[in-house]
Structure formats: C-alpha cells, structure tokens
Short mmCIF file of C-alpha atoms and ligand atoms in Angstrom, two decimals:
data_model
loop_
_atom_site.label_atom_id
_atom_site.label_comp_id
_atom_site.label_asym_id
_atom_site.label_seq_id
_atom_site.Cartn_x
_atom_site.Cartn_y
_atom_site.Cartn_z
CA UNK A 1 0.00 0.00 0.00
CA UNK A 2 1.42 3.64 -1.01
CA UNK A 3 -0.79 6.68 -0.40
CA UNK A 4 0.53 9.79 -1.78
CA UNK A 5 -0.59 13.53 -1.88
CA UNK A 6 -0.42 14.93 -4.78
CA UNK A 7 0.32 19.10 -3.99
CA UNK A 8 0.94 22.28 -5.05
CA UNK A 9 -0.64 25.14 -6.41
CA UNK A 10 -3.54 25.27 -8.85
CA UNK A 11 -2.03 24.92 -12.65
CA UNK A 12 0.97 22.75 -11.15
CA UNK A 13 0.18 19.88 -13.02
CA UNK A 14 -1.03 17.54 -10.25
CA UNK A 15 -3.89 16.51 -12.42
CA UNK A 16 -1.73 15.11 -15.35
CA UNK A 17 0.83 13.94 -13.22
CA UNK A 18 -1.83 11.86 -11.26
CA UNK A 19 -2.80 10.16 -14.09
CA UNK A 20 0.82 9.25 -14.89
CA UNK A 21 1.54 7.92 -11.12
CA UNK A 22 -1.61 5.67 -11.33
CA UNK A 23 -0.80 3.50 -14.63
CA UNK A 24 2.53 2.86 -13.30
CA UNK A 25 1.87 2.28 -9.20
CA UNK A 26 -1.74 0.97 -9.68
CA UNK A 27 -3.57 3.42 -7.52
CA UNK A 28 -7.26 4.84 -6.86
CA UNK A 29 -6.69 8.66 -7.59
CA UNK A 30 -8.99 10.79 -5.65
CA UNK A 31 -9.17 14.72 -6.93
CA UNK A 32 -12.08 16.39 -4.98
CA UNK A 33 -11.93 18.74 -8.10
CA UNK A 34 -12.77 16.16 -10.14
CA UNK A 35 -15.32 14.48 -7.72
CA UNK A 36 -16.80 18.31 -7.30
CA UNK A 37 -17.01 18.86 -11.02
CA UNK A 38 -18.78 15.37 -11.41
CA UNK A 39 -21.52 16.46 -9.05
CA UNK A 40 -21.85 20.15 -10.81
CA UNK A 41 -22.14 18.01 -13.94
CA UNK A 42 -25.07 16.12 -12.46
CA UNK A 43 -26.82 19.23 -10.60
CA UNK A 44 -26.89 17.20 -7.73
CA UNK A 45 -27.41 19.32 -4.46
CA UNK A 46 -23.63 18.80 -2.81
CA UNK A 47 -22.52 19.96 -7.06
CA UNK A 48 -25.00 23.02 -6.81
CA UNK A 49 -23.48 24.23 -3.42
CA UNK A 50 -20.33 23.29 -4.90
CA UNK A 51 -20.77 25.48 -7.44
CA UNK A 52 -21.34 29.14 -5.52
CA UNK A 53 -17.72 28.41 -4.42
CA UNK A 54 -15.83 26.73 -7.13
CA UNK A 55 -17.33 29.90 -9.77
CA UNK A 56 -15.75 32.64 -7.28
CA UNK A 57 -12.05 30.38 -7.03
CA UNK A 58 -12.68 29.69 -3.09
CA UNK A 59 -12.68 26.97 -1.11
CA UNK A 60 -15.84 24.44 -1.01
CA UNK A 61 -16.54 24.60 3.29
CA UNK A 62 -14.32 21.50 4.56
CA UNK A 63 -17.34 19.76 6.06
CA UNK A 64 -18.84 19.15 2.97
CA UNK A 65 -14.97 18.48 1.02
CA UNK A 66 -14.45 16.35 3.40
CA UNK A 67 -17.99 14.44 3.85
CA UNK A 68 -17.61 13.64 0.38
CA UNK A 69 -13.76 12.73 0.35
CA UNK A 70 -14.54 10.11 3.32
CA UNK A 71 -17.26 8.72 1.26
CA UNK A 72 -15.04 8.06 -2.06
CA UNK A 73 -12.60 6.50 0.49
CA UNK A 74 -15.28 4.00 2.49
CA UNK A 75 -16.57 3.05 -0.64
CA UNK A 76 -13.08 1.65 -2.36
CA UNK A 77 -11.50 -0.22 0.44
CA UNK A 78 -10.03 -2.77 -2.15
CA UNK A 79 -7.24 -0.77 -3.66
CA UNK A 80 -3.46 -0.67 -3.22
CA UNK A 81 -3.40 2.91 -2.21
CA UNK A 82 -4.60 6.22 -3.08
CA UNK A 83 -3.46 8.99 -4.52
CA UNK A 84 -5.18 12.55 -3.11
CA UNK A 85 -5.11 15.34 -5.72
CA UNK A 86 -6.18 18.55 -4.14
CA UNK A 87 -7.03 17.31 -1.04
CA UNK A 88 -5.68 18.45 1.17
CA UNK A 89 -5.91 22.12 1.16
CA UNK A 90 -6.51 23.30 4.64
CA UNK A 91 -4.85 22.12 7.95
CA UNK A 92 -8.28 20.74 8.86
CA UNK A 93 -8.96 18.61 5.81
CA UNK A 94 -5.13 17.00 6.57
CA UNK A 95 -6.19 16.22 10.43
CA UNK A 96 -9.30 14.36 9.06
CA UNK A 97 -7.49 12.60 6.16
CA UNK A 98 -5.01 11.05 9.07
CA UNK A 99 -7.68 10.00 11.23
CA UNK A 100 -10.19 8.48 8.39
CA UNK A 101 -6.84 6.74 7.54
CA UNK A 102 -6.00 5.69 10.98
CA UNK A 103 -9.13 3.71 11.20
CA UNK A 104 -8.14 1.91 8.60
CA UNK A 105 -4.18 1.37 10.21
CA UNK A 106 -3.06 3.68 7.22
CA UNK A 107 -0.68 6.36 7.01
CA UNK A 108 0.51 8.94 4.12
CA UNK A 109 3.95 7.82 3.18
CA UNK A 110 4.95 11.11 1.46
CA UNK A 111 3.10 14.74 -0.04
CA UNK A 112 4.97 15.80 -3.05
CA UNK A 113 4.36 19.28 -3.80
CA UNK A 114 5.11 20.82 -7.49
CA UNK A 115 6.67 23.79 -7.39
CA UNK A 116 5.89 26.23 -10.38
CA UNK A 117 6.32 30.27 -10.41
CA UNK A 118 3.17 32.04 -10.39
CA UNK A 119 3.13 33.47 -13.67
CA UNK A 120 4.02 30.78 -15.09
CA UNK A 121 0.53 29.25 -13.46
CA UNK A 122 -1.41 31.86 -14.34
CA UNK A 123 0.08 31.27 -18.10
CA UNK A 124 -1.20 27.71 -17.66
CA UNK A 125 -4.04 27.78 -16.29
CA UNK A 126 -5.26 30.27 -18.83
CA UNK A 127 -3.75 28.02 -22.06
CA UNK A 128 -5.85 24.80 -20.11
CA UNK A 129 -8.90 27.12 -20.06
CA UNK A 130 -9.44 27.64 -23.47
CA UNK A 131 -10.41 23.51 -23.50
CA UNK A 132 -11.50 22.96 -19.94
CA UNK A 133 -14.44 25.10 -20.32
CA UNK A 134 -13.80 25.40 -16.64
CA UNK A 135 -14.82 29.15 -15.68
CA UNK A 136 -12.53 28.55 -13.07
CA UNK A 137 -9.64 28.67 -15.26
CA UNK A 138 -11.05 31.63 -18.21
CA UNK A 139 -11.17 34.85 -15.89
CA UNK A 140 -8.28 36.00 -14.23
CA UNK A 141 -8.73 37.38 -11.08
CA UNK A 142 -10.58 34.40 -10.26
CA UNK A 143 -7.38 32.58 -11.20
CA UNK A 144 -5.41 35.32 -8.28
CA UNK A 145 -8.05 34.27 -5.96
CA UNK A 146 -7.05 30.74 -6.37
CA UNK A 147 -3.24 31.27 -5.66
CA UNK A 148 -4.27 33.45 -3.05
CA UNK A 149 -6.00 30.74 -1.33
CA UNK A 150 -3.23 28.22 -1.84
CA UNK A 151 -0.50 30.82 0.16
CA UNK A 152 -2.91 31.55 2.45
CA UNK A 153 -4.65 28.57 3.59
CA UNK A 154 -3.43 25.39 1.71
CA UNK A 155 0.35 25.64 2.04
CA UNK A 156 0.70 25.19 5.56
CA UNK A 157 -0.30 21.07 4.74
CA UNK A 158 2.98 21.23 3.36
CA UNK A 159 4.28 22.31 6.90
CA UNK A 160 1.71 20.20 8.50
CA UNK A 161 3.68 16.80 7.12
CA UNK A 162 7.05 18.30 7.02
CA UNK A 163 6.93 17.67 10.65
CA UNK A 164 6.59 14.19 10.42
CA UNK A 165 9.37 13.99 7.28
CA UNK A 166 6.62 13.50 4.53
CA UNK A 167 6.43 16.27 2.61
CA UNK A 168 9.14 16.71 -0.30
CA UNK A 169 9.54 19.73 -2.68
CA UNK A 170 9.44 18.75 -6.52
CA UNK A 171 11.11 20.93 -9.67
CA UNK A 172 7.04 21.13 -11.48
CA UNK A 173 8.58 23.40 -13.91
CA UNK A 174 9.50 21.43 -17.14
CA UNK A 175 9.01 18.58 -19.59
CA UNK A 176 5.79 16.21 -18.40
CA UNK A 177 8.06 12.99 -18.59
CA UNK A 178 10.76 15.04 -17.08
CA UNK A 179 8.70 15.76 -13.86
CA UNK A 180 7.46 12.44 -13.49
CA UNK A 181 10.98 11.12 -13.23
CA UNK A 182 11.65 13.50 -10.44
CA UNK A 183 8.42 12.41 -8.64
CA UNK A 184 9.17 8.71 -9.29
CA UNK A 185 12.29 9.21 -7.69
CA UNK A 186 10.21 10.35 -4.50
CA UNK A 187 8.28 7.54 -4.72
CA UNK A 188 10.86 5.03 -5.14
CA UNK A 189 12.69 6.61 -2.07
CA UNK A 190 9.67 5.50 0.13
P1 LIG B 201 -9.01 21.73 -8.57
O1 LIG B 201 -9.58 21.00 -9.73
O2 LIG B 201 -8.27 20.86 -7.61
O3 LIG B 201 -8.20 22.94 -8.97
O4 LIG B 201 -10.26 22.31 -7.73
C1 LIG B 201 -11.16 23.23 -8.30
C2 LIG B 201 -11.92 23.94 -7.21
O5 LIG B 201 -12.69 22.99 -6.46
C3 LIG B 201 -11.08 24.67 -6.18
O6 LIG B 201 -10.70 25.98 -6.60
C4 LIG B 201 -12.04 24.71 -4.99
O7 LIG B 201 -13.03 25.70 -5.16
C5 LIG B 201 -12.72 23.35 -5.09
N1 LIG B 201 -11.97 22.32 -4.32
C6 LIG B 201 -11.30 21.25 -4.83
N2 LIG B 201 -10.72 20.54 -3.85
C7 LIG B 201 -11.02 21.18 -2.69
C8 LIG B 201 -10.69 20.96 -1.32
N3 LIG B 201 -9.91 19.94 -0.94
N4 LIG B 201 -11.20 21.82 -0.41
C9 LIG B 201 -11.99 22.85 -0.76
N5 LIG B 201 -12.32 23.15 -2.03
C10 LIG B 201 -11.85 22.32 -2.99
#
C-alpha cells in the first residue's frame, strides 16, 4: 500500500501527473476537483453548493470536502493505495485525512508538492482554459483568488507533514516525462 498527496498550487500539473503515477503504481486517484465537477455536472445538491464556491475560485466549506472525500474513500477499500489530488488544502482537511486513515491502520507515506512560479501558473491555467471550459480557469482574477487561497490557507499542509518527514519539494517546472521522473524518484525513495 502507497498513499501519496499529490500538492501544489492550482495549474501545477497535479492533475496530469496523477494520471501518470496511477498507470505505473496501480492506484485509486482521488481529486475532490474532479469528484466536485462530477456532481456540478449532475446538478446534484452537494454539485449546486459546490458550485457558488468553485465559480468565485474559493474553497468548497471543509465539512462538505471532506464528507464527500470520506465517502469516495469508504466506498473503495479494495485498492493498493490512493493517490489525493487537491485534497488536502486546509490544515483541517489533513487532520481528518489522518484519522479516516487511521481507522483503517493507514498512514501517508509522502506529499509531493510541485513547485511552479506564479506566472508561469497563471500562463497555464489560462492556455488549459481555453479547453477545460472550466470558468474557473477563463477569468483572471478568479485565477489570483485561487493562488491566493493556496498561500494563504493550503500551504501550511505542506508544513503540517514536514513535521513528520513526509512532505518533499518537486522541480514542477519542465518537460511532463521530465517531472514524473523527479516524482518517481520520490516515490521510489519510500
Ligand atoms: P481543482 O480541480 O483541484 O483545482 O479544484 C477546483 C476547485 O474545487 C477549487 O478551486 C475549490 O473551489 C474546489 N476544491 C477542490 N478541492 C477542494 C478541497 N480539498 N477543499 C476545498 N475546495 C476544494
């Protein structure tokens, strides 16, 4: 079992680096964005408050992120580990991923967090927005907001597991393949 968080700030590439980690180490990869998107897709109630938040670039409240994160969890017990893609993002979410994985006698074996420079981000997120049809990622003081709320209230995770030795800086800026060799090397170092 590896579980891995998957960090750093919106446009890092954590999404398409997830995807990469999961072919080759077999894991369930769990991005709330994704999850949230899925349920604003489907106008379900939890997508619809969703929604009010995701539109202005702030953070969904964490007892509804992390109902729903605890639910995708419970309900795929039979994997051999997870992968957490922007989750966590506040200090709270982190204490309630290590419990939910306590009960289960699990642990987080290591965040790696992609660094990339800010305008390179914004340049990003921007070039992904012309496809994503996100509207999230088309406007871009929404796009501030969001690396406003990463310095603000989602970096200290990286501080949070830093104090147990988990948390590891990664070069995000770069080829794709490149990157992935430098996360591999994390992983492989577990
Ligand atoms: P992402 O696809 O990870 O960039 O997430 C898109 C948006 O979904 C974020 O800007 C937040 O509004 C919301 N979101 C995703 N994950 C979380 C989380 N762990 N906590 C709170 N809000 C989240």
């Amino acid at each position: 079992m590896i579980n891995l968080i998957l960090f750093g700030p919106p446009g890092s590439g954590k999404g398409t680096q997830a995807v990469k980690l999961v072919e080759k180490y077999n894991l369930l990869h769990i991005s709330t964005g994704d999850l949230f998107r899925y349920e604003m897709g489907n106008n379900t109630p939890l997508g619809l408050e969703a929604k009010s938040y995701i539109e202005k670039g702030q953070l969904v409240p964490d007892s509804v992120t992390i109902g729903m994160l605890k639910n995708k969890v419970d309900t795929n017990p039979d994997v051999s580990g997870y992968i957490f893609d922007g989750f966590p993002r506040t200090i709270n979410q982190a204490e309630a991923l290590d419990s939910l994985l306590a009960e289960k006698k699990l642990v987080i074996d290591k965040l790696l967090s992609l660094k990339v420079e800010d305008d390179e981000i914004v340049k990003r997120i921007l070039h992904r927005g012309k496809t994503s049809g996100r509207a999230d990622d088309n406007d871009a003081s929404i796009i501030q907001n969001r690396i406003n709320v990463y310095k603000q209230e989602t970096s200290p995770v990286f501080d949070y597991y830093a104090k147990t030795g988990k948390s590891v800086l990664v070069e995000g800026m770069g080829d794709i393949d490149e990157i992935f060799e430098r996360l591999n090397a994390e992983v492989h170092a577990i």
